[in-house]
mmCIF file of C-alpha atoms and ligand atoms in Angstrom:
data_model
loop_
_atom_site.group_PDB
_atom_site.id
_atom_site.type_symbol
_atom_site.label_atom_id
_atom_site.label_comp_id
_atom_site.label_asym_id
_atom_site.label_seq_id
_atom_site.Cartn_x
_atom_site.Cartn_y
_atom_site.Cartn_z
ATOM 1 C CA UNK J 19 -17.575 -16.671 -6.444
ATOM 2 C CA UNK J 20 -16.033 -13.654 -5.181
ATOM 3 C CA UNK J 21 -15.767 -11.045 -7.829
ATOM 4 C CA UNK J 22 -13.075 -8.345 -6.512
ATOM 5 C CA UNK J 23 -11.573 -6.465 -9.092
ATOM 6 C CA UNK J 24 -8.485 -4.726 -7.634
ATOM 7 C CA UNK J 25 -6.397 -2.277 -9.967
ATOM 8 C CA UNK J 26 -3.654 -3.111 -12.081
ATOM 9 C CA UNK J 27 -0.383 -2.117 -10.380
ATOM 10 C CA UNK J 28 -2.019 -3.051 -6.829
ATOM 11 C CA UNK J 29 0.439 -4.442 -5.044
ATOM 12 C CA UNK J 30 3.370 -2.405 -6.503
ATOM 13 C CA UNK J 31 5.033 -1.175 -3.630
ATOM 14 C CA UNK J 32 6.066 1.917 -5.481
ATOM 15 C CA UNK J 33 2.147 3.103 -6.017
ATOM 16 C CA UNK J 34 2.029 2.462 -1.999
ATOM 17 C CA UNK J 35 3.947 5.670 -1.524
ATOM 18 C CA UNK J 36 3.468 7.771 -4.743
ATOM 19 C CA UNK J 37 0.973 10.206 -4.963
ATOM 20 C CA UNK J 38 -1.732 9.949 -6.861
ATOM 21 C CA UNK J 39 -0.538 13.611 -9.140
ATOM 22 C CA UNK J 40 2.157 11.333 -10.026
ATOM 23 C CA UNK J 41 1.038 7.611 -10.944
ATOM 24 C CA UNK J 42 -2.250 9.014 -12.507
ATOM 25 C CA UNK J 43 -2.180 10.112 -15.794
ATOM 26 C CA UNK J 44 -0.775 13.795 -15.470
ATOM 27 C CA UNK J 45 -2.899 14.768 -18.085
ATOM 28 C CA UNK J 46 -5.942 13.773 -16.601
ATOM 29 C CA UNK J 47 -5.006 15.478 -13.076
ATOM 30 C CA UNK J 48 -4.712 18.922 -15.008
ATOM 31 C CA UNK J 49 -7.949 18.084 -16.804
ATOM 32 C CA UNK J 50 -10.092 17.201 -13.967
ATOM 33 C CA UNK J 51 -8.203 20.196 -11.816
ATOM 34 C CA UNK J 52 -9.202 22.369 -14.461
ATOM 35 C CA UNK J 53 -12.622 20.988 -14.324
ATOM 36 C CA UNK J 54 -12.921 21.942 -10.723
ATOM 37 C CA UNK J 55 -11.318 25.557 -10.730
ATOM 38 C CA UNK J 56 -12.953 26.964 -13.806
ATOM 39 C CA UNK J 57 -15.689 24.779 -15.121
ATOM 40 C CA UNK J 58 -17.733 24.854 -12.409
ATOM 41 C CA UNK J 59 -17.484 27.998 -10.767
ATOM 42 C CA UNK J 60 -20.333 28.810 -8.396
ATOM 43 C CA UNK J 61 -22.581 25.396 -9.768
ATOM 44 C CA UNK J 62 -20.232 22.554 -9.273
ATOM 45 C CA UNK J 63 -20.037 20.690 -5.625
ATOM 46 C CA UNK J 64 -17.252 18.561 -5.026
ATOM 47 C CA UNK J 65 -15.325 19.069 -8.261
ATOM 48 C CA UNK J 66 -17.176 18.233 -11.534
ATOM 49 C CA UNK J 67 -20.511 17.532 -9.980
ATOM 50 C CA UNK J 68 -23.657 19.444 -10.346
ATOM 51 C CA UNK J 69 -24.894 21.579 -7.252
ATOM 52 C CA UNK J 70 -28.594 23.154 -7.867
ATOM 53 C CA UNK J 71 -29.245 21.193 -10.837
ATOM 54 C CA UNK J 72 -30.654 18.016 -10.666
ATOM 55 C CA UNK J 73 -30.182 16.374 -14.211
ATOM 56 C CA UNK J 74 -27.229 15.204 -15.787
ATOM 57 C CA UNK J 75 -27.568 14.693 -19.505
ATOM 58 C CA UNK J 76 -23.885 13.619 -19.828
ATOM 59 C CA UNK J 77 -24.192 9.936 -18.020
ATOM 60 C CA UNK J 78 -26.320 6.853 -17.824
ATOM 61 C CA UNK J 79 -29.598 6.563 -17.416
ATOM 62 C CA UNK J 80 -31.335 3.936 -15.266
ATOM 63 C CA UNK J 81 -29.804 0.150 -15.121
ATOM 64 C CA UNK J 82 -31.628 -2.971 -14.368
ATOM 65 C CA UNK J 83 -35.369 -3.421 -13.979
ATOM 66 C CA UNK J 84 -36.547 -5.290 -10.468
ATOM 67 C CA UNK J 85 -35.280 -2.210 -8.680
ATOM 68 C CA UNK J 86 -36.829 0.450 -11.404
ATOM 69 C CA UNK J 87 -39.735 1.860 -8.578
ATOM 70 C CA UNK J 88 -38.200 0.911 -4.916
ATOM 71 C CA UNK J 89 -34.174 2.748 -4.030
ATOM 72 C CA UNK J 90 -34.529 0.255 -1.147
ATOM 73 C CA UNK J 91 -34.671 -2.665 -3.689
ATOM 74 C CA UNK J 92 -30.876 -2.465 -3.697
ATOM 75 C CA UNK J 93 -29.865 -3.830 -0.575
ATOM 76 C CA UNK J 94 -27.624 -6.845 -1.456
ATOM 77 C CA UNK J 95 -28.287 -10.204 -0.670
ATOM 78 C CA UNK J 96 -26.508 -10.306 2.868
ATOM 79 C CA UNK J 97 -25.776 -13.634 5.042
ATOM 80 C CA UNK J 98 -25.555 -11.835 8.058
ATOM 81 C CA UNK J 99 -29.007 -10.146 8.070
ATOM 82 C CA UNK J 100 -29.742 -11.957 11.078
ATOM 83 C CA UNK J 101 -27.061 -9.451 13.028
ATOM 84 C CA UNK J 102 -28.627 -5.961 12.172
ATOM 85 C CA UNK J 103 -29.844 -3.775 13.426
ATOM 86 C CA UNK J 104 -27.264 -4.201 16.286
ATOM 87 C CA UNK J 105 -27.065 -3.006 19.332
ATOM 88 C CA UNK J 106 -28.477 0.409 19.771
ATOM 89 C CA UNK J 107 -25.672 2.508 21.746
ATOM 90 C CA UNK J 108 -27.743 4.796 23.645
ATOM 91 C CA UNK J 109 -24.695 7.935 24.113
ATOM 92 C CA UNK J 110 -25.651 8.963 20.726
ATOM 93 C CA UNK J 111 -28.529 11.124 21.088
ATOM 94 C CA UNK J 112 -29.196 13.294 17.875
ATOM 95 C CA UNK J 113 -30.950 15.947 18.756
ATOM 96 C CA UNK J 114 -33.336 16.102 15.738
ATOM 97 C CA UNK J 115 -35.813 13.570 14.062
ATOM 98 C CA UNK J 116 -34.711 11.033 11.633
ATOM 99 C CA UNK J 117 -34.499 11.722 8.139
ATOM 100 C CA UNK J 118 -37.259 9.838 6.227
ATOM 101 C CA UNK J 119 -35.578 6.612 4.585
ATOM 102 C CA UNK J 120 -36.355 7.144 1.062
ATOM 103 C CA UNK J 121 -34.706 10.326 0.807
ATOM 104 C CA UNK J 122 -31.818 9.455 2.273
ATOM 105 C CA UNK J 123 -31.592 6.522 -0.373
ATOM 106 C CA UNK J 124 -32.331 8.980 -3.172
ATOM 107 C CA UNK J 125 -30.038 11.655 -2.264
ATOM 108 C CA UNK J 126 -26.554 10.385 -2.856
ATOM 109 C CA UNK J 127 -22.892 11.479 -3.369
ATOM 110 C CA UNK J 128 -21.870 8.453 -5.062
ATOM 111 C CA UNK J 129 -19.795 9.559 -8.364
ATOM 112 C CA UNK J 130 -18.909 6.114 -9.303
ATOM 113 C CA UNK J 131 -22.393 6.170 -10.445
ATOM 114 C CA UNK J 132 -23.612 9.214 -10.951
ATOM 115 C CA UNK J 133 -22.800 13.249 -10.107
ATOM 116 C CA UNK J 134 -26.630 13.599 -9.790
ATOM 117 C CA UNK J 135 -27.569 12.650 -6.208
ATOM 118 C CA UNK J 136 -31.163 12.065 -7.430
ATOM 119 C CA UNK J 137 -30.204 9.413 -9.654
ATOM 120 C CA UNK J 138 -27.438 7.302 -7.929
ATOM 121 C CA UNK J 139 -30.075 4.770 -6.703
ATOM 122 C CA UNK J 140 -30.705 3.788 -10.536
ATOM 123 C CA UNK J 141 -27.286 3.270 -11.321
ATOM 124 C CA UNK J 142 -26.442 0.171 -9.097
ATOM 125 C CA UNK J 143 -27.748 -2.156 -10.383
ATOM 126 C CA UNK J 144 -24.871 -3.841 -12.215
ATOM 127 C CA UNK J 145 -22.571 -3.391 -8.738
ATOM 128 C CA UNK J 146 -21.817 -6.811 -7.169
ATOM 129 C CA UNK J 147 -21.493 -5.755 -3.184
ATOM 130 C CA UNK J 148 -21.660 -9.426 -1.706
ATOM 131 C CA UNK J 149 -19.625 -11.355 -1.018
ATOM 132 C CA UNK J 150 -17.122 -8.835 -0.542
ATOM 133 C CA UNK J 151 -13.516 -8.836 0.480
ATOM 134 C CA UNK J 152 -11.650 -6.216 2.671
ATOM 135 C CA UNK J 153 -7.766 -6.051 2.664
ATOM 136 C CA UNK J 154 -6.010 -4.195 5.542
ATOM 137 C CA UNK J 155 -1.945 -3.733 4.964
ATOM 138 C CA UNK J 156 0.865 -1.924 5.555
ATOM 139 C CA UNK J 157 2.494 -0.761 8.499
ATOM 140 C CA UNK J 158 0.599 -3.927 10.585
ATOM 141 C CA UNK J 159 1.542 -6.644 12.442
ATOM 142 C CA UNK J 160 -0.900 -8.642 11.388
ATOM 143 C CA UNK J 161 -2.446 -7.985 7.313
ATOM 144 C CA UNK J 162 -4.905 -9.979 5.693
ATOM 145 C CA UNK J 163 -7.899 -10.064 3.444
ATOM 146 C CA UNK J 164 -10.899 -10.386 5.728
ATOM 147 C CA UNK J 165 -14.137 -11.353 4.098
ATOM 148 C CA UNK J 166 -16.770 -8.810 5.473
ATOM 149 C CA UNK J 167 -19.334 -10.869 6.364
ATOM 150 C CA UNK J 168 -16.963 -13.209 8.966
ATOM 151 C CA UNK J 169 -15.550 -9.431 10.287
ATOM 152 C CA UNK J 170 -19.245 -8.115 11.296
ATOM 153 C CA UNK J 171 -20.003 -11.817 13.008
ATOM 154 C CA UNK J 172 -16.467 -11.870 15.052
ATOM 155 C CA UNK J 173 -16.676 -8.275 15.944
ATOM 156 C CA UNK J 174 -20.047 -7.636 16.168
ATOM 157 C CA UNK J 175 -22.524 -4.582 15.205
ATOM 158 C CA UNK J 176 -23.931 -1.705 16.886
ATOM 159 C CA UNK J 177 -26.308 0.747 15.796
ATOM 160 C CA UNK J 178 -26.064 4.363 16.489
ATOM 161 C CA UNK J 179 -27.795 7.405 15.610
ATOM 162 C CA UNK J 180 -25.729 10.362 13.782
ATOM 163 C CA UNK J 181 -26.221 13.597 12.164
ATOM 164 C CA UNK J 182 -23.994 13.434 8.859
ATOM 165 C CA UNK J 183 -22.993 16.230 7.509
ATOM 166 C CA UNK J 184 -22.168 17.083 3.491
ATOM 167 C CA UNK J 185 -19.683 19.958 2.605
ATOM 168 C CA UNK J 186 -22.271 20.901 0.341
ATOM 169 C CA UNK J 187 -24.460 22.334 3.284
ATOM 170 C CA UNK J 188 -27.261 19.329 3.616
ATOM 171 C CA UNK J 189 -27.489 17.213 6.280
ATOM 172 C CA UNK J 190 -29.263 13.878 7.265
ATOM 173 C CA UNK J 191 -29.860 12.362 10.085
ATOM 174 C CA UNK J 192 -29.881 8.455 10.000
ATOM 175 C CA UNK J 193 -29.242 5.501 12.334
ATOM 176 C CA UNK J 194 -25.801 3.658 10.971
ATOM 177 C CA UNK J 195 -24.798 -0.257 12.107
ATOM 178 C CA UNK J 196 -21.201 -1.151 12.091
ATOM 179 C CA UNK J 197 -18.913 -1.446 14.318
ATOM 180 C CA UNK J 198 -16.151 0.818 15.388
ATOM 181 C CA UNK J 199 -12.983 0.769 13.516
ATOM 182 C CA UNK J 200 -10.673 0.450 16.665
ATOM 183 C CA UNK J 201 -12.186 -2.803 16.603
ATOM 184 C CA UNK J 202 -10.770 -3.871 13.727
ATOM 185 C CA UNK J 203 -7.063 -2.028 14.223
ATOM 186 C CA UNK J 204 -6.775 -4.196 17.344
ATOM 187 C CA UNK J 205 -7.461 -7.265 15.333
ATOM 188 C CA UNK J 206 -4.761 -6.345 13.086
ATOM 189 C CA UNK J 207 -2.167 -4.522 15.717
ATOM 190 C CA UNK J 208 -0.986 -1.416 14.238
ATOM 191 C CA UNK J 209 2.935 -0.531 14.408
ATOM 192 C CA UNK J 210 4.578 1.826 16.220
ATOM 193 C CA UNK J 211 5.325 3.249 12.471
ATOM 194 C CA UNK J 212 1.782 3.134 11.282
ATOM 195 C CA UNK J 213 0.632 6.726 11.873
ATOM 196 C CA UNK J 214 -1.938 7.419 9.254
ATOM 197 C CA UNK J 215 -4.639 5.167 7.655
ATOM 198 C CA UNK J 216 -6.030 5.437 4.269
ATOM 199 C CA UNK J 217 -9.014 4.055 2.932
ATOM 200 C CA UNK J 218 -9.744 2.838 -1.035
ATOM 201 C CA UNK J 219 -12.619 2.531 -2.520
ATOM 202 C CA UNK J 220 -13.368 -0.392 -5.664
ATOM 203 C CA UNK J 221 -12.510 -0.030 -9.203
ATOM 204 C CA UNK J 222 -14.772 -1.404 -11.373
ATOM 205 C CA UNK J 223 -15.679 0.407 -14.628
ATOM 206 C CA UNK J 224 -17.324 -2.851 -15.754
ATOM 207 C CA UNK J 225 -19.654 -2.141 -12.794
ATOM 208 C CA UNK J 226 -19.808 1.583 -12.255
ATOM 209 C CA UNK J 227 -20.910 3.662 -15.142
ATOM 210 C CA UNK J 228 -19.315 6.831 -13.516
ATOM 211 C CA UNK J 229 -15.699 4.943 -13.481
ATOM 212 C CA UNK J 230 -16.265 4.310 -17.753
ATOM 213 C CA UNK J 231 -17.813 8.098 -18.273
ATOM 214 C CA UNK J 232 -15.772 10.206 -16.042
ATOM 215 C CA UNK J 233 -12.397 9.478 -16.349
ATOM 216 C CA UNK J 234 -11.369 13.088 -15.078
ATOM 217 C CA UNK J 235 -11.603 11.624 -11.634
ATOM 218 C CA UNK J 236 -8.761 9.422 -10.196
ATOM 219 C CA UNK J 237 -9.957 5.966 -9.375
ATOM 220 C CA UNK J 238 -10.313 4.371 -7.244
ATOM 221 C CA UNK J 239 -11.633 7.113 -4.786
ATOM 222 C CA UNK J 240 -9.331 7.504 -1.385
ATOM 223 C CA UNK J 241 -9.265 9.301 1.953
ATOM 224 C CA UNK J 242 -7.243 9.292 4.977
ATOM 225 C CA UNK J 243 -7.546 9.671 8.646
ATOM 226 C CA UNK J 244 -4.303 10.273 11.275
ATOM 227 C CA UNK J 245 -4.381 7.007 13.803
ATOM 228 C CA UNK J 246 -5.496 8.978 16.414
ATOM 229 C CA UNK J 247 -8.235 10.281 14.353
ATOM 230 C CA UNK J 248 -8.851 6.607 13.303
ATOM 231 C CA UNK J 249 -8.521 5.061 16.709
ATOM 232 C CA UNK J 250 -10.874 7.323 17.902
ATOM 233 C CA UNK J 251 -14.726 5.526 19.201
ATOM 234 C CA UNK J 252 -16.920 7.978 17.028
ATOM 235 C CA UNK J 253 -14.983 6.416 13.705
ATOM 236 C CA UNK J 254 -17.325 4.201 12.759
ATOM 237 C CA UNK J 255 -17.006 0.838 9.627
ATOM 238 C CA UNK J 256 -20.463 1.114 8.731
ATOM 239 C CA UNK J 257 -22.160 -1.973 7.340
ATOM 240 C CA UNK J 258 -26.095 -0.724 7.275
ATOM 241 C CA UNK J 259 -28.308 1.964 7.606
ATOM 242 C CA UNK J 260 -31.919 2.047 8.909
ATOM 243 C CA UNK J 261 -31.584 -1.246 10.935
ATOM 244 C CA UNK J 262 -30.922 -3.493 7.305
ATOM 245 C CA UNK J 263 -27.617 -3.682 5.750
ATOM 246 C CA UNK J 264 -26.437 -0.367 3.300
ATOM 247 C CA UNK J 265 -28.244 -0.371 0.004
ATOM 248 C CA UNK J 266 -25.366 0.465 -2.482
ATOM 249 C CA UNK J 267 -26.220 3.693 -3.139
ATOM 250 C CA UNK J 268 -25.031 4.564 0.456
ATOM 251 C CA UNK J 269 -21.738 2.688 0.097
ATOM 252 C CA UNK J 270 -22.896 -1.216 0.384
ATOM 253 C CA UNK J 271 -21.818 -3.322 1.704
ATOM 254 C CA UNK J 272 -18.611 -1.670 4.111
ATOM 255 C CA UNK J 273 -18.404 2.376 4.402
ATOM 256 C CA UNK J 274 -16.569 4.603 6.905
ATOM 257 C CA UNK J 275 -18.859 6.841 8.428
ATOM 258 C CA UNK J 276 -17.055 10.218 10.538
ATOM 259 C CA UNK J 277 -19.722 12.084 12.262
ATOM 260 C CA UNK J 278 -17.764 14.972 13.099
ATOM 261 C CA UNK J 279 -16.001 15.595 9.209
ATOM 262 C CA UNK J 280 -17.864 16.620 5.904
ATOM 263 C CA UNK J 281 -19.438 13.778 4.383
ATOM 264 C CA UNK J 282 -16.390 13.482 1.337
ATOM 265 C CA UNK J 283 -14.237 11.830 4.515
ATOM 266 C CA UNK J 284 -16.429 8.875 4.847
ATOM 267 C CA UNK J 285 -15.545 6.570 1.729
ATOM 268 C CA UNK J 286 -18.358 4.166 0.555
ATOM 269 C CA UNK J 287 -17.471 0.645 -0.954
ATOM 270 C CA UNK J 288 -13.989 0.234 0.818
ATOM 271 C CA UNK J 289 -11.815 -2.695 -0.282
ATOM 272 C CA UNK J 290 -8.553 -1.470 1.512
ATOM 273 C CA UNK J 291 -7.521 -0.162 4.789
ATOM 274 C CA UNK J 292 -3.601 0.867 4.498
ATOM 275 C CA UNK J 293 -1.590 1.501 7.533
ATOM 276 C CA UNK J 294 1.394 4.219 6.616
ATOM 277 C CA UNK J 295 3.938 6.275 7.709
ATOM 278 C CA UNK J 296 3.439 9.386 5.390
ATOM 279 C CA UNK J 297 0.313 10.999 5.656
ATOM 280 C CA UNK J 298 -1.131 10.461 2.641
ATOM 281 C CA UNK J 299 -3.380 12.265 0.007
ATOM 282 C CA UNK J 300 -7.171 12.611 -0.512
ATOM 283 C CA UNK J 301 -8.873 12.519 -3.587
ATOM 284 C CA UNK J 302 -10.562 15.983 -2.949
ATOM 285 C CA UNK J 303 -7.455 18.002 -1.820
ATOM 286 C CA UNK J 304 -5.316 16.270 -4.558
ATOM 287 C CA UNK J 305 -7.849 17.643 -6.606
ATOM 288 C CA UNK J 306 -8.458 21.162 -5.523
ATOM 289 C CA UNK J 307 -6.393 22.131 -2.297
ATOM 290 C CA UNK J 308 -8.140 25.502 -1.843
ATOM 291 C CA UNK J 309 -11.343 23.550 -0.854
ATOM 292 C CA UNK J 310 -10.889 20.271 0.864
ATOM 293 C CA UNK J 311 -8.109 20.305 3.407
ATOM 294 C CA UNK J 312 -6.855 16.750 4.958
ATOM 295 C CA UNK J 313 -9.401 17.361 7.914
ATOM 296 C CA UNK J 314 -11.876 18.832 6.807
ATOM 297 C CA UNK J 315 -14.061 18.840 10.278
ATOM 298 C CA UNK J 316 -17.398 20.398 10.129
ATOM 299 C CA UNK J 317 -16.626 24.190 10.970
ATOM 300 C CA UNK J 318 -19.567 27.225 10.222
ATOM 301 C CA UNK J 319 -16.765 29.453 11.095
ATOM 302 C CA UNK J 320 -14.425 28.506 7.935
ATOM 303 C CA UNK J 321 -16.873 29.508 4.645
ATOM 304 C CA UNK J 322 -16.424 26.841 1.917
ATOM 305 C CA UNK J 323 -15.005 29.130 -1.422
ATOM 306 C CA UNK J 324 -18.650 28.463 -2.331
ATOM 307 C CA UNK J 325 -20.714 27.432 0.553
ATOM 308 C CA UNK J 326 -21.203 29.050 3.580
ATOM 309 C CA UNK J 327 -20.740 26.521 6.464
ATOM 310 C CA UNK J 328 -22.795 28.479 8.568
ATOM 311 C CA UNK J 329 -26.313 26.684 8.324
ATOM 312 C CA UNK J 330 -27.636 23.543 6.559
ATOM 313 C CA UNK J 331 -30.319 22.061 5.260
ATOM 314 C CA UNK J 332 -31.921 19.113 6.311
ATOM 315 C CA UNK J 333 -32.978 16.892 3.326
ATOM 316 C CA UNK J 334 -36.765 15.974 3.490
ATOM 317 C CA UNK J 335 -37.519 18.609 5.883
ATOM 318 C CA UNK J 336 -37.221 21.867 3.970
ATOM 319 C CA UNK J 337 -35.584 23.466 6.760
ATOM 320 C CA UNK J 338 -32.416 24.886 7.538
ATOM 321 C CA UNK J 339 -30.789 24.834 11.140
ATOM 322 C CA UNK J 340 -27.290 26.368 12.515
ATOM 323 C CA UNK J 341 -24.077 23.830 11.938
ATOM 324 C CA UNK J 342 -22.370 22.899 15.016
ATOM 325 C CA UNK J 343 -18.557 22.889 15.232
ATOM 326 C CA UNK J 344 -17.683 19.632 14.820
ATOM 327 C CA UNK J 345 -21.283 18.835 13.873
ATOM 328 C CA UNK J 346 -21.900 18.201 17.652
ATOM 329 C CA UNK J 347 -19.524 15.691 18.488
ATOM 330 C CA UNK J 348 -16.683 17.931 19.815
ATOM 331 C CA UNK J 349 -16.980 16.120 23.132
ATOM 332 C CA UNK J 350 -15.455 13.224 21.478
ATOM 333 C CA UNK J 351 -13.313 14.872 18.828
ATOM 334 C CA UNK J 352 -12.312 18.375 20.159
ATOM 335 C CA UNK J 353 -8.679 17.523 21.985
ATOM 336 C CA UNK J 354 -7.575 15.857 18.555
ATOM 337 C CA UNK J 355 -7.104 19.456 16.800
ATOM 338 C CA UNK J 356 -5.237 22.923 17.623
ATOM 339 C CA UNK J 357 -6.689 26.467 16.730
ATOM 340 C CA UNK J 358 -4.317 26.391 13.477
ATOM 341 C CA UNK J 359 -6.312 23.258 11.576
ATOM 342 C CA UNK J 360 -9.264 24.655 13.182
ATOM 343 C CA UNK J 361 -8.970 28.281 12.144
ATOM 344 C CA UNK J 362 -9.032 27.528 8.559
ATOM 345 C CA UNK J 363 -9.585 24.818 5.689
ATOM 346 C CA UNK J 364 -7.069 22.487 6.228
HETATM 347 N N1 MTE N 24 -16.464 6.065 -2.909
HETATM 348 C C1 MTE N 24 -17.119 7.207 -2.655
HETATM 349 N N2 MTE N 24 -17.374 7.534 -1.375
HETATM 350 C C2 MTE N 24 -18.045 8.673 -1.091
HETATM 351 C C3 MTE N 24 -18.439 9.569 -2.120
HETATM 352 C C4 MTE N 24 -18.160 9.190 -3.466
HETATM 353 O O1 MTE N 24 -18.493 9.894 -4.435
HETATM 354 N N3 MTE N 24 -17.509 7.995 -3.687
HETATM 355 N N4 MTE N 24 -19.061 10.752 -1.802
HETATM 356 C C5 MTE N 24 -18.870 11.260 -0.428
HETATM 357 C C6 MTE N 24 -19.748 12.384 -0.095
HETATM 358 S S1 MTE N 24 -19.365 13.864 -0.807
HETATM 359 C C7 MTE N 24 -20.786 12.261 0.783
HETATM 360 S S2 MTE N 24 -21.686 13.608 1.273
HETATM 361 C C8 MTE N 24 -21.197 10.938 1.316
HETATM 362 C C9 MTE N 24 -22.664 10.697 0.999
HETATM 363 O O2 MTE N 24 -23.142 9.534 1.630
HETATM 364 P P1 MTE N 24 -24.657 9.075 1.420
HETATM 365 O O3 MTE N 24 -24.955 9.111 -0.055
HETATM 366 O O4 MTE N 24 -24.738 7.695 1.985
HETATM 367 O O5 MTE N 24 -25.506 10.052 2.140
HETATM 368 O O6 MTE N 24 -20.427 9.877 0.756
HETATM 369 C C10 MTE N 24 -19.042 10.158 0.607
HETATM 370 N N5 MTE N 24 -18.321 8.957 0.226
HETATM 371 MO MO1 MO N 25 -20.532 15.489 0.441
#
């Protein structure tokens, strides 16, 4: 039944530790590098993407046909429906209204699919999110492959509201369920050794148009977190949005979602949680250091190379308001970082 496609070389303990600049075609690396320094100059967000423009003549049009009209139509068949929204944890107070729905589910960073936001929605359809496994390993005492749906009914889900914050200076607002992921590191007992955790997303170019067209990218997408970072109650696994479980264009049906970091840090589709000892690399700092640091916590007073961090807009309101260090949440966050990771992009 289960349909989880993991890349070849997966459990080669040699990739574990290797990074990514080496096992992925060097060629490609300088390519998509390339791509990112000089292709894009003042257009391109996050590498090879386009910023103001909204087309994209270079990939896939729409896919499937019952969810041509609605971007909602894509929330996967789920058996634990009967769990969400979750319990609504009242300490997370936004601050600002919600972000209409429909917006948020047409207005994606998703480049498995698509670089245009707009159209990421229309891309989905061939992308089998349930049943869905999720594989936590490495420096553990206790690994496994957990299916997702038994993880949300043993650890149960909460709902909380969040601003989320893109690198590319727009912001939502949007009530996530999930469930923390100290949760889930406490199921699986982390080892004195395990000091960093690092998060892959799927590879399935059968199922992902953007995986088959853009091969300039390394897939599987990754990102990492320190433990501390990771143990740490605002680090949320997010199973839903809007009290029903994620539609895939926002990551179905298991996303990390970091409240306090530019939207890149929170990886959508996760198959694999691996505990290290190294810290280890992240897709957007392998790919151009000079603009996505490991931390990358939401900072107006550290200007982007090409966005100024110092407002944002919030999609669906046509309004721009003042970023917050650490988006707001430096209450919870602050004592994790010194001035020197704070002072600059790192
Ligand atoms: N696997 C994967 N995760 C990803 C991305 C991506 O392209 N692929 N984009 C990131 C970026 S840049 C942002 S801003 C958020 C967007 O989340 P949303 O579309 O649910 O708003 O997802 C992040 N997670
Ligand atoms: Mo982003």
């Amino acid at each position: 039944m289960a349909q989880i496609h993991l890349p070849p070389g997966w459990r080669d303990p040699d990739r574990e530790v290797t990074p990514p600049s080496v096992y992925w075609n060097r060629r490609r690396f300088v390519r998509a590098a390339g791509l990112v320094l000089g292709g894009l100059g003042a257009a391109g967000p996050l590498a090879a993407g386009l910023s103001g423009c909204q087309t994209n003549g270079g990939n896939a049009g729409a896919q499937g046909s019952d969810s041509d009209d609605d971007p909602l139509a894509t929330i996967p068949d789920t058996p634990t429906r009967d769990l969400y929204p979750g319990t609504r944890d009242g300490r997370f107070q936004p601050g600002r209204p919600l972000t209409d729905r429909r917006v948020a589910a047409t207005h994606n960073n998703f480049y498995e699919f698509l670089t245009d936001k707009a159209g990421v929605w229309r891309n989905v359809g061939p992308f089998e999110a349930r049943p869905w496994t999720l594989e936590v390993s490495g420096e553990v005492e206790n690994p496994g492959v957990f299916d997702v749906a038994d993880l949300e009914r043993e650890i149960g889900l909460e709902e909380r509201v969040h601003r989320f914050r893109c690198v590319e200076a727009w912001a939502m607002t949007v009530p996530w369920t999930g469930f923390p992921l100290y949760k889930l590191l406490d199921k699986v007992q982390p080892l004195s050794s395990g000091r960093y955790v690092r998060f892959i997303s799927f590879l399935r170019p059968e199922q992902a148009v953007g995986q088959r067209t853009q091969d300039w990218y390394p897939w599987p997408y990754y990102e990492a977190l320190r433990m501390d970072e990771a143990r740490n109650e605002l680090t949320l696994v997010a199973t839903g949005i809007f009290g029903e479980p994620l539609p895939k264009q926002h990551g179905a049906p298991v996303r990390m979602v970091l409240p306090w970091k530019y939207g890149y840090k929170s990886p959508k589709s996760i198959v694999r949680i691996d505990i290290t000892r190294e810290r280890p690399s992240t897709l957007w700092s392998d790919l151009q250091p000079r603009e996505y640091g490991f931390y990358s916590n939401v900072n107006p007073a550290v200007p982007h190379p090409r966005w100024s961090q110092e407002s944002e807009e919030l999609i669906g309101e046509d309004r721009r308001v003042p970023t917050q260090v650490f988006n707001g949440y430096g209450e919870w966050v602050a004592h994790l970082y010194d001035d020197d990771i704070m002072s600059r992009i790192s």
